[in-house]
PDB file of C-alpha atoms in Angstrom:
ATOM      1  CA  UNK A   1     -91.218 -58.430 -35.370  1.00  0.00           C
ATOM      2  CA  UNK A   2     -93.959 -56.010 -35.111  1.00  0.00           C
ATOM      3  CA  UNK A   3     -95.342 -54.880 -38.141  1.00  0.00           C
ATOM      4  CA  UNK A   4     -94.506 -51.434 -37.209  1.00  0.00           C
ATOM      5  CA  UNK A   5     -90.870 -52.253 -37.449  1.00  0.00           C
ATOM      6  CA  UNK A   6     -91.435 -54.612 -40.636  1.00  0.00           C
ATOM      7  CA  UNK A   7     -92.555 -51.233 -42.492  1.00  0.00           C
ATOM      8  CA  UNK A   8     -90.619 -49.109 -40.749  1.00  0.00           C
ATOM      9  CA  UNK A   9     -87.075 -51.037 -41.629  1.00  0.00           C
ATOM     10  CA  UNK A  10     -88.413 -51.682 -44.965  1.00  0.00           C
ATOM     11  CA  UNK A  11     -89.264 -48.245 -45.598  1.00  0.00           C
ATOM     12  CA  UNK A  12     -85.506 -47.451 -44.738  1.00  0.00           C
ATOM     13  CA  UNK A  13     -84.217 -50.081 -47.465  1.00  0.00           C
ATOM     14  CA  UNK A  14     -86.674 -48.391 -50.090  1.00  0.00           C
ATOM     15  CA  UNK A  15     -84.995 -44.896 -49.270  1.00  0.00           C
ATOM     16  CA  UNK A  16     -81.552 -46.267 -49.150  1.00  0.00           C
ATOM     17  CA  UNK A  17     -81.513 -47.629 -52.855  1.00  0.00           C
ATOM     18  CA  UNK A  18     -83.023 -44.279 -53.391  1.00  0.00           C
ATOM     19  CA  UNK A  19     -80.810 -42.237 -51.777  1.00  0.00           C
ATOM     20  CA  UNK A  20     -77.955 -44.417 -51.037  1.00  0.00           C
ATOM     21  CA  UNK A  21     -76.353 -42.691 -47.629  1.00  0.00           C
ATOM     22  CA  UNK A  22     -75.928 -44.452 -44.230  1.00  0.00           C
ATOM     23  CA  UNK A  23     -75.114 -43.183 -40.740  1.00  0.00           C
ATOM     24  CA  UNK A  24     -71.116 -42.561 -40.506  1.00  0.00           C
ATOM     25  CA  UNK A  25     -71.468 -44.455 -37.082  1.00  0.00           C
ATOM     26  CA  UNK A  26     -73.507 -47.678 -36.873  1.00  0.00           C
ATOM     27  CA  UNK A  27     -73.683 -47.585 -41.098  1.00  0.00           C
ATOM     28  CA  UNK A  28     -77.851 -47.968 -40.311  1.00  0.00           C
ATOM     29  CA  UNK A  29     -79.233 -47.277 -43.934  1.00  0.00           C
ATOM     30  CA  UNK A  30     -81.056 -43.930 -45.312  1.00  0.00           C
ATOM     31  CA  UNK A  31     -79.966 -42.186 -42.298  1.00  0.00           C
ATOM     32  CA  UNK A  32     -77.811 -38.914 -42.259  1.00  0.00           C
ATOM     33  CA  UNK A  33     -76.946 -39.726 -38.654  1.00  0.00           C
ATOM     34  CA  UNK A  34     -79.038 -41.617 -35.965  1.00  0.00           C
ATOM     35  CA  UNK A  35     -80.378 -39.668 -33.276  1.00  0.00           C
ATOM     36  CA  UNK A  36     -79.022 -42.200 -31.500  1.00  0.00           C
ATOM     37  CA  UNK A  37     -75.642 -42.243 -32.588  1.00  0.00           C
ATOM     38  CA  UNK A  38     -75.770 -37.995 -32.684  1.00  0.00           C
ATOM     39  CA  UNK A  39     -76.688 -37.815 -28.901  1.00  0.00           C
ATOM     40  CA  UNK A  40     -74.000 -40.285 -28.291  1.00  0.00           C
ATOM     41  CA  UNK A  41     -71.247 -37.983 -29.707  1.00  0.00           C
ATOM     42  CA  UNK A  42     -71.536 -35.766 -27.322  1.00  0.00           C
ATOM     43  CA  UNK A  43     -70.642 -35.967 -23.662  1.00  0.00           C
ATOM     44  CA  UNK A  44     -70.457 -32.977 -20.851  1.00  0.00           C
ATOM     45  CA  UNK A  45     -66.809 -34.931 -19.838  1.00  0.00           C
ATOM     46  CA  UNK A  46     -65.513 -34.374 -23.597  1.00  0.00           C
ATOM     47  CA  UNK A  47     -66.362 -30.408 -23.871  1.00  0.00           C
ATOM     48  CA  UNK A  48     -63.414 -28.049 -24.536  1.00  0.00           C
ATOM     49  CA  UNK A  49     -63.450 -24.891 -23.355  1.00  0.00           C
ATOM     50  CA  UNK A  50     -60.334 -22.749 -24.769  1.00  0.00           C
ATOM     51  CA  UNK A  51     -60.801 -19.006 -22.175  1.00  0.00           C
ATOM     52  CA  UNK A  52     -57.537 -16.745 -24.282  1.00  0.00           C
ATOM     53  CA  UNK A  53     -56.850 -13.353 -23.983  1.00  0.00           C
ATOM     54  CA  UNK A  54     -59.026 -12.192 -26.842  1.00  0.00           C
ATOM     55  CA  UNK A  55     -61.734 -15.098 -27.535  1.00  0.00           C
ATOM     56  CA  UNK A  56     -63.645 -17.539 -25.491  1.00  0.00           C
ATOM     57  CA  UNK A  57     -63.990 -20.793 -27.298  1.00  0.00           C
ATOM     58  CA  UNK A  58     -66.314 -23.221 -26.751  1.00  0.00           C
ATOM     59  CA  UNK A  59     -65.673 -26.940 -28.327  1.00  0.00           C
ATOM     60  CA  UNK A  60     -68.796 -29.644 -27.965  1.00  0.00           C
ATOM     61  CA  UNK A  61     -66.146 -32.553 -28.587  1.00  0.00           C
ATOM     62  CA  UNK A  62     -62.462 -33.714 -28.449  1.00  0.00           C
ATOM     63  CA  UNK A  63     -61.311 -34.455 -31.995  1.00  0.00           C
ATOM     64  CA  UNK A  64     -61.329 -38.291 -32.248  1.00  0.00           C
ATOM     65  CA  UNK A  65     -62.790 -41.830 -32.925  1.00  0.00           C
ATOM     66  CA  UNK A  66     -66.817 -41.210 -34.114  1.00  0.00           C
ATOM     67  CA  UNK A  67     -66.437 -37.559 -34.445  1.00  0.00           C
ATOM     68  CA  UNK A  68     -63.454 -37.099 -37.218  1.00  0.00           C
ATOM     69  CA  UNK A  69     -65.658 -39.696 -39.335  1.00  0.00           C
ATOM     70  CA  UNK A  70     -68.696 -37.513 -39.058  1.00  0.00           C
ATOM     71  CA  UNK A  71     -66.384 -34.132 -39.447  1.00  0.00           C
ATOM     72  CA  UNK A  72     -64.831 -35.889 -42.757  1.00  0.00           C
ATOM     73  CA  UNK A  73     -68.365 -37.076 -43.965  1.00  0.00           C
ATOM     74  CA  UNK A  74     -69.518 -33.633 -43.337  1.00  0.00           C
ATOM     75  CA  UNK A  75     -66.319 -31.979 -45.686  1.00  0.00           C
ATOM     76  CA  UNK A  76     -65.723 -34.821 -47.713  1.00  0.00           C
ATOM     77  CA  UNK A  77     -69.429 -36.465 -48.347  1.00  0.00           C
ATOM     78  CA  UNK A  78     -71.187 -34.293 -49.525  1.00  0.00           C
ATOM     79  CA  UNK A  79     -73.867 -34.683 -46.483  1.00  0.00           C
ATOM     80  CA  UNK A  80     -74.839 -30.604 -46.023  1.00  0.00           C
ATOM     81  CA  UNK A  81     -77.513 -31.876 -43.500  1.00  0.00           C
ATOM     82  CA  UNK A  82     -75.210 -33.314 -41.429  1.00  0.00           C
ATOM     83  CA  UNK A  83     -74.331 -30.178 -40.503  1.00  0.00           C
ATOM     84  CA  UNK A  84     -77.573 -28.929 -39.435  1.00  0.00           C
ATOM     85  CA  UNK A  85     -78.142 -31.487 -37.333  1.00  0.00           C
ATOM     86  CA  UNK A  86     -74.758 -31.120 -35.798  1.00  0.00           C
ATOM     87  CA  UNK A  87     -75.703 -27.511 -34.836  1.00  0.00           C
ATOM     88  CA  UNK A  88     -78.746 -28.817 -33.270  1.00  0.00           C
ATOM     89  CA  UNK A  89     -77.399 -31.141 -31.089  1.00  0.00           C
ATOM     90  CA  UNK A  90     -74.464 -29.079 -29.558  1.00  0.00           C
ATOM     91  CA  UNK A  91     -76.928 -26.058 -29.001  1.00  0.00           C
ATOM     92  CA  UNK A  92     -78.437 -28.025 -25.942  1.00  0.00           C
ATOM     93  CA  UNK A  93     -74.941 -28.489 -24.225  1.00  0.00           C
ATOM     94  CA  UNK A  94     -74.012 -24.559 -23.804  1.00  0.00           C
ATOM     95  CA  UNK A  95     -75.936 -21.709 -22.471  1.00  0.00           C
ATOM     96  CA  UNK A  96     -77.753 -19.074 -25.502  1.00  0.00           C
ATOM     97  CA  UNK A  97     -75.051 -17.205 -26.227  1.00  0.00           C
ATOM     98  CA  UNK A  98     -76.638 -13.148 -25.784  1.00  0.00           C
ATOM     99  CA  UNK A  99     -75.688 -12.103 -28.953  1.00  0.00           C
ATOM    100  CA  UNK A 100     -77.510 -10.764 -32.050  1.00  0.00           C
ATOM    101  CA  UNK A 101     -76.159 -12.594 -34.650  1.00  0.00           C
ATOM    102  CA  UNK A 102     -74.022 -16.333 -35.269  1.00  0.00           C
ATOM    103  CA  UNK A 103     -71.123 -15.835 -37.600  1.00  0.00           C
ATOM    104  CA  UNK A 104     -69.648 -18.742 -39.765  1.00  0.00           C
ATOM    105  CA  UNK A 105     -66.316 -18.944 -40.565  1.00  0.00           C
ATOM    106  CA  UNK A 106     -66.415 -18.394 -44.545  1.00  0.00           C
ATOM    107  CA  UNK A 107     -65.840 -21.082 -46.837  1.00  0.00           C
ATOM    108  CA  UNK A 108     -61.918 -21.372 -48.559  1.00  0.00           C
ATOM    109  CA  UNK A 109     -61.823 -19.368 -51.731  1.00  0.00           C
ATOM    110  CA  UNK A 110     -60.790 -21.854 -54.029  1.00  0.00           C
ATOM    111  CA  UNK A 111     -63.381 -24.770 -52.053  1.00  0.00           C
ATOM    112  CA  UNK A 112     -65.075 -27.525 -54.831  1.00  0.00           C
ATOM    113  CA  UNK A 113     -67.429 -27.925 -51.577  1.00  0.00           C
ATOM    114  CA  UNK A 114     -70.365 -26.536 -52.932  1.00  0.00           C
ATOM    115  CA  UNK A 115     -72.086 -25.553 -49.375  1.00  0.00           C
ATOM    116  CA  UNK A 116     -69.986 -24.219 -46.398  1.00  0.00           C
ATOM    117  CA  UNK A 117     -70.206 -26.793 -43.173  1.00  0.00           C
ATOM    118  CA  UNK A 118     -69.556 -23.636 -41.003  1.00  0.00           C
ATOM    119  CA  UNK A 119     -72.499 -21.879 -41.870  1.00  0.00           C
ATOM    120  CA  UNK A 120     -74.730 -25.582 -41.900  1.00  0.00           C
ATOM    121  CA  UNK A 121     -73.453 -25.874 -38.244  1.00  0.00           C
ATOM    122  CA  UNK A 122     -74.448 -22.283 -37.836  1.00  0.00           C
ATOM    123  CA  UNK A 123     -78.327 -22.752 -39.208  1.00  0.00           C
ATOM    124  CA  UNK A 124     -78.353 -25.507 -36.409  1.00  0.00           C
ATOM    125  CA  UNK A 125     -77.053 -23.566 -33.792  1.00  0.00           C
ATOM    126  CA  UNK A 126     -79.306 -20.863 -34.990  1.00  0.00           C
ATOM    127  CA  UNK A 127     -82.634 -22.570 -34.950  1.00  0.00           C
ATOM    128  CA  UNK A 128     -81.917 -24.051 -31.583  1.00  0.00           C
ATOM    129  CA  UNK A 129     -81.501 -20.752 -30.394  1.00  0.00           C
ATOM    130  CA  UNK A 130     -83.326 -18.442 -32.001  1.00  0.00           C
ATOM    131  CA  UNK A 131     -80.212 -16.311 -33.459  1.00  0.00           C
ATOM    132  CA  UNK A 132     -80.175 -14.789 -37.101  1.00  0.00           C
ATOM    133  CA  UNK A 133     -77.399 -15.931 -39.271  1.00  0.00           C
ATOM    134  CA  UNK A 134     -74.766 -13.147 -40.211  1.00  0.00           C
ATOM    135  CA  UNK A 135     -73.037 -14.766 -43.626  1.00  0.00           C
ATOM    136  CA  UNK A 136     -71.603 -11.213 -45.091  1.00  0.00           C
ATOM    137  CA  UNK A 137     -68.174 -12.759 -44.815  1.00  0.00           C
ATOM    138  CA  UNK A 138     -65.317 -14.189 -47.147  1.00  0.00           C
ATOM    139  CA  UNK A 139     -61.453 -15.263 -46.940  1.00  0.00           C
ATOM    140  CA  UNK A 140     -59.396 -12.606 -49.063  1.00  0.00           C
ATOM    141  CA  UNK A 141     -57.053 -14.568 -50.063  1.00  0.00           C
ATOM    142  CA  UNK A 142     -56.483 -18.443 -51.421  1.00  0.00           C
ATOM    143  CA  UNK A 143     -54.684 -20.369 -48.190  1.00  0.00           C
ATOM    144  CA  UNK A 144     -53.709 -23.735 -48.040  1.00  0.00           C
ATOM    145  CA  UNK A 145     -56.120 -26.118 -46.088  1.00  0.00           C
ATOM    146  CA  UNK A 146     -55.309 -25.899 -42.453  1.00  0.00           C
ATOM    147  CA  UNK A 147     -55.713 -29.356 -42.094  1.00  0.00           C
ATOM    148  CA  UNK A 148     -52.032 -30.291 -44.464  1.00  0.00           C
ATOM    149  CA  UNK A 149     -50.542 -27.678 -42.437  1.00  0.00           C
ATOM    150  CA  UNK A 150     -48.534 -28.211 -39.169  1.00  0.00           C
ATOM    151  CA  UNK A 151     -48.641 -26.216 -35.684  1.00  0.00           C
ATOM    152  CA  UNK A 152     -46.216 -23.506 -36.631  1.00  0.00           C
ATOM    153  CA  UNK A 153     -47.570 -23.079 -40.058  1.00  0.00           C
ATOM    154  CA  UNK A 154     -51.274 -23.131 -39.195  1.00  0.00           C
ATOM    155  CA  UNK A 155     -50.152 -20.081 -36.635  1.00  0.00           C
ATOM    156  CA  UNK A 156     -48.437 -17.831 -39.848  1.00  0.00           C
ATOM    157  CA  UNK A 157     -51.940 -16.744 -41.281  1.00  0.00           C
ATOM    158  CA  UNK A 158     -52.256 -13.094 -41.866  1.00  0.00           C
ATOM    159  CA  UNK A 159     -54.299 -10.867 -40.080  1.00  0.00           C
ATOM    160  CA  UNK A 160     -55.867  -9.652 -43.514  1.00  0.00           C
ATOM    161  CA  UNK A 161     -56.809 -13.257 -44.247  1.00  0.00           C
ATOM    162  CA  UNK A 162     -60.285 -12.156 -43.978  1.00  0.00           C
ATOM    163  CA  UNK A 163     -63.065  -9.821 -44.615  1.00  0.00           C
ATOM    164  CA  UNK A 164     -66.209  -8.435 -43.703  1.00  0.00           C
ATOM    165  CA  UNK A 165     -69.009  -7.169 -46.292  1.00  0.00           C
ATOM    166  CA  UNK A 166     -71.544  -6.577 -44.325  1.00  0.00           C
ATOM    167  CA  UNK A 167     -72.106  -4.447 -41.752  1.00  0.00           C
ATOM    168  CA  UNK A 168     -71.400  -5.532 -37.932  1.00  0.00           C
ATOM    169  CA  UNK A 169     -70.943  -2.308 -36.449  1.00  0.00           C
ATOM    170  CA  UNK A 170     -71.812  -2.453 -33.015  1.00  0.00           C
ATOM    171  CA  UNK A 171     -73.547  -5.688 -33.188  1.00  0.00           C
ATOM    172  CA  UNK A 172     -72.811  -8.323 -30.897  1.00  0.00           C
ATOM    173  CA  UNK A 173     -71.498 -11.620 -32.465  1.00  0.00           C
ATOM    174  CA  UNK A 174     -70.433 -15.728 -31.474  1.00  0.00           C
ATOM    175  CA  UNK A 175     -68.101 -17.095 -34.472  1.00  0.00           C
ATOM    176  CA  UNK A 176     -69.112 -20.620 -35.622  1.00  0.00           C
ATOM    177  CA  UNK A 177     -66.296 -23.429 -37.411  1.00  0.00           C
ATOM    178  CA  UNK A 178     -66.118 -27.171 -37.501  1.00  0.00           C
ATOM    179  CA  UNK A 179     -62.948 -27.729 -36.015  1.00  0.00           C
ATOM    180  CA  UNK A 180     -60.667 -25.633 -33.473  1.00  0.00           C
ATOM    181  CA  UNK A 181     -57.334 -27.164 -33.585  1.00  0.00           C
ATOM    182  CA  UNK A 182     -54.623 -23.687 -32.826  1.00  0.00           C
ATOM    183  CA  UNK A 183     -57.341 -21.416 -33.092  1.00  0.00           C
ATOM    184  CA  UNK A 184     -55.564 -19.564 -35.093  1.00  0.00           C
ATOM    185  CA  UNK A 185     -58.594 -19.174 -37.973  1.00  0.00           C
ATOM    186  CA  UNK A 186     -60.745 -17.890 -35.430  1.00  0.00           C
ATOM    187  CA  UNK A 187     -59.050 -15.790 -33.500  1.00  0.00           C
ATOM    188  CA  UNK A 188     -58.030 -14.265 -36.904  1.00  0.00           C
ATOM    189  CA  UNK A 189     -61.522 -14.139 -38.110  1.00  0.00           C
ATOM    190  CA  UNK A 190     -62.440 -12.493 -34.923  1.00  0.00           C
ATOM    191  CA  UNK A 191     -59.939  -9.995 -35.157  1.00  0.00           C
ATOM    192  CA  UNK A 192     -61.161  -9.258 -38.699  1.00  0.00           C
ATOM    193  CA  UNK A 193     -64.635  -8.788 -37.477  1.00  0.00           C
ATOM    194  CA  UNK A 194     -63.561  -7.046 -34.480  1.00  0.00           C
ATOM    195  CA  UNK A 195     -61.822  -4.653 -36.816  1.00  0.00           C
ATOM    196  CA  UNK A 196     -65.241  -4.080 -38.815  1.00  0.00           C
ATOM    197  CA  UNK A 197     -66.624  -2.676 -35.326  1.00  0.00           C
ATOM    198  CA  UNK A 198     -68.192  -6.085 -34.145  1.00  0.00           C
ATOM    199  CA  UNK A 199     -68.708  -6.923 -30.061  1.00  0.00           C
ATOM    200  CA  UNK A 200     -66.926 -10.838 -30.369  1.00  0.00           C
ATOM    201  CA  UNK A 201     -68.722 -12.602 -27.412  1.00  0.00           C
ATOM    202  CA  UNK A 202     -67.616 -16.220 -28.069  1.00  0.00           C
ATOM    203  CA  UNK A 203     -66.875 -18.834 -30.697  1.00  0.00           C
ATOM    204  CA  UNK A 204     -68.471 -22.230 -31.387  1.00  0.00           C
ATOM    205  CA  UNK A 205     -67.239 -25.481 -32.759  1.00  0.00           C
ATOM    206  CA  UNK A 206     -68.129 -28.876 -33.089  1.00  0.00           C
ATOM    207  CA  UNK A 207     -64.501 -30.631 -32.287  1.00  0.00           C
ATOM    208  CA  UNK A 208     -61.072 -29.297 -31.584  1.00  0.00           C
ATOM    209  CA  UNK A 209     -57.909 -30.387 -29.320  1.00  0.00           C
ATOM    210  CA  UNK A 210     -56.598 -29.136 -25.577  1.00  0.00           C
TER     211      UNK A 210
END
């Protein structure tokens, strides 16, 4: 082994007792996610695009194998970064969206999370692209977690689920969430910031189902 690689994996080991996290994927030490592993997520034959009457949604991934471990580790891990990077990477599969700002989905009220993974994926998205973040948003009320919910019940959220605190009049906007399963949350979200006088281009995600 060169000794490149000698310090290179035993600089990894060093940061790994340090800061004990691993990729989700291949489990390679002191590494968020390998770029290896990230570019391999993402395929042009596994993009999602959901064209309904009032949103055009745009999903980098189907919603299985490697990609629900890195959406859990994302949620459930406490790995904010993860995130980021995720934006990153997804920005180079779709065109710049020609808007002025990214909007995340807010986090839950009653979240322990102590970052939101929608606006992460947004900063990543964002940098890629060159778009300011628009964060002026919150739920309005405490839901249940979409993901213990079924179909029907995910579909029942209220149109006055959400609001809007800052000031979107006029602007033009693409909506950014983790996961698009009904796309019920962000066609409700867009309504909310349609209502606020916001120009809803498009909405982003990293995973989601046909």
């Amino acid at each position: 082994m060169k000794l490149g690689k000698i310090i290179n994996s035993t600089a990894k080991i060093f940061l790994h007792v340090i800061f004990p996290v691993q990729c989700p994927v291949c489990e390679n030490p002191a590494e968020i996610i390998c770029d290896e592993c990230l570019k391999n997520l993402f395929q042009d034959e596994n993009i999602i695009f959901r064209d309904t009457k009032n949103l055009k949604i745009y999903v980098a991934s189907k919603y299985e194998d490697n990609i629900k471990k890195i959406i859990h580790e994302l949620k459930y891990k406490n790995s904010k970064l993860l995130g980021y990077k995720l934006g990153c990477e997804i920005a180079k599969l779709f065109e710049r969206p020609n808007v002025n700002y990214l909007v995340p989905v807010p986090l839950h009220i009653d979240s322990t999370r102590k970052y939101n993974q929608a606006y992460e994926i947004a900063r990543g998205l964002g940098h890629v692209w060159n778009i300011k973040i628009f964060n002026e948003t919150a739920w309005t009320k405490i839901v249940q977690r979409r993901a213990l919910l079924g179909v029907a019940e995910r579909k029942l959220l209220s149109e006055d689920a959400f609001k809007i605190t800052g000031d979107l009049n006029n602007l033009k906007i693409s909506i950014v969430d983790d996961v698009c399963t009904t796309g019920t949350t962000l066609l409700k979200f867009s309504q909310a910031c349609k209502n606020s006088g916001a120009l809803v281009e498009s909405a982003y995600t990293v995973a989601g189902t046909q």
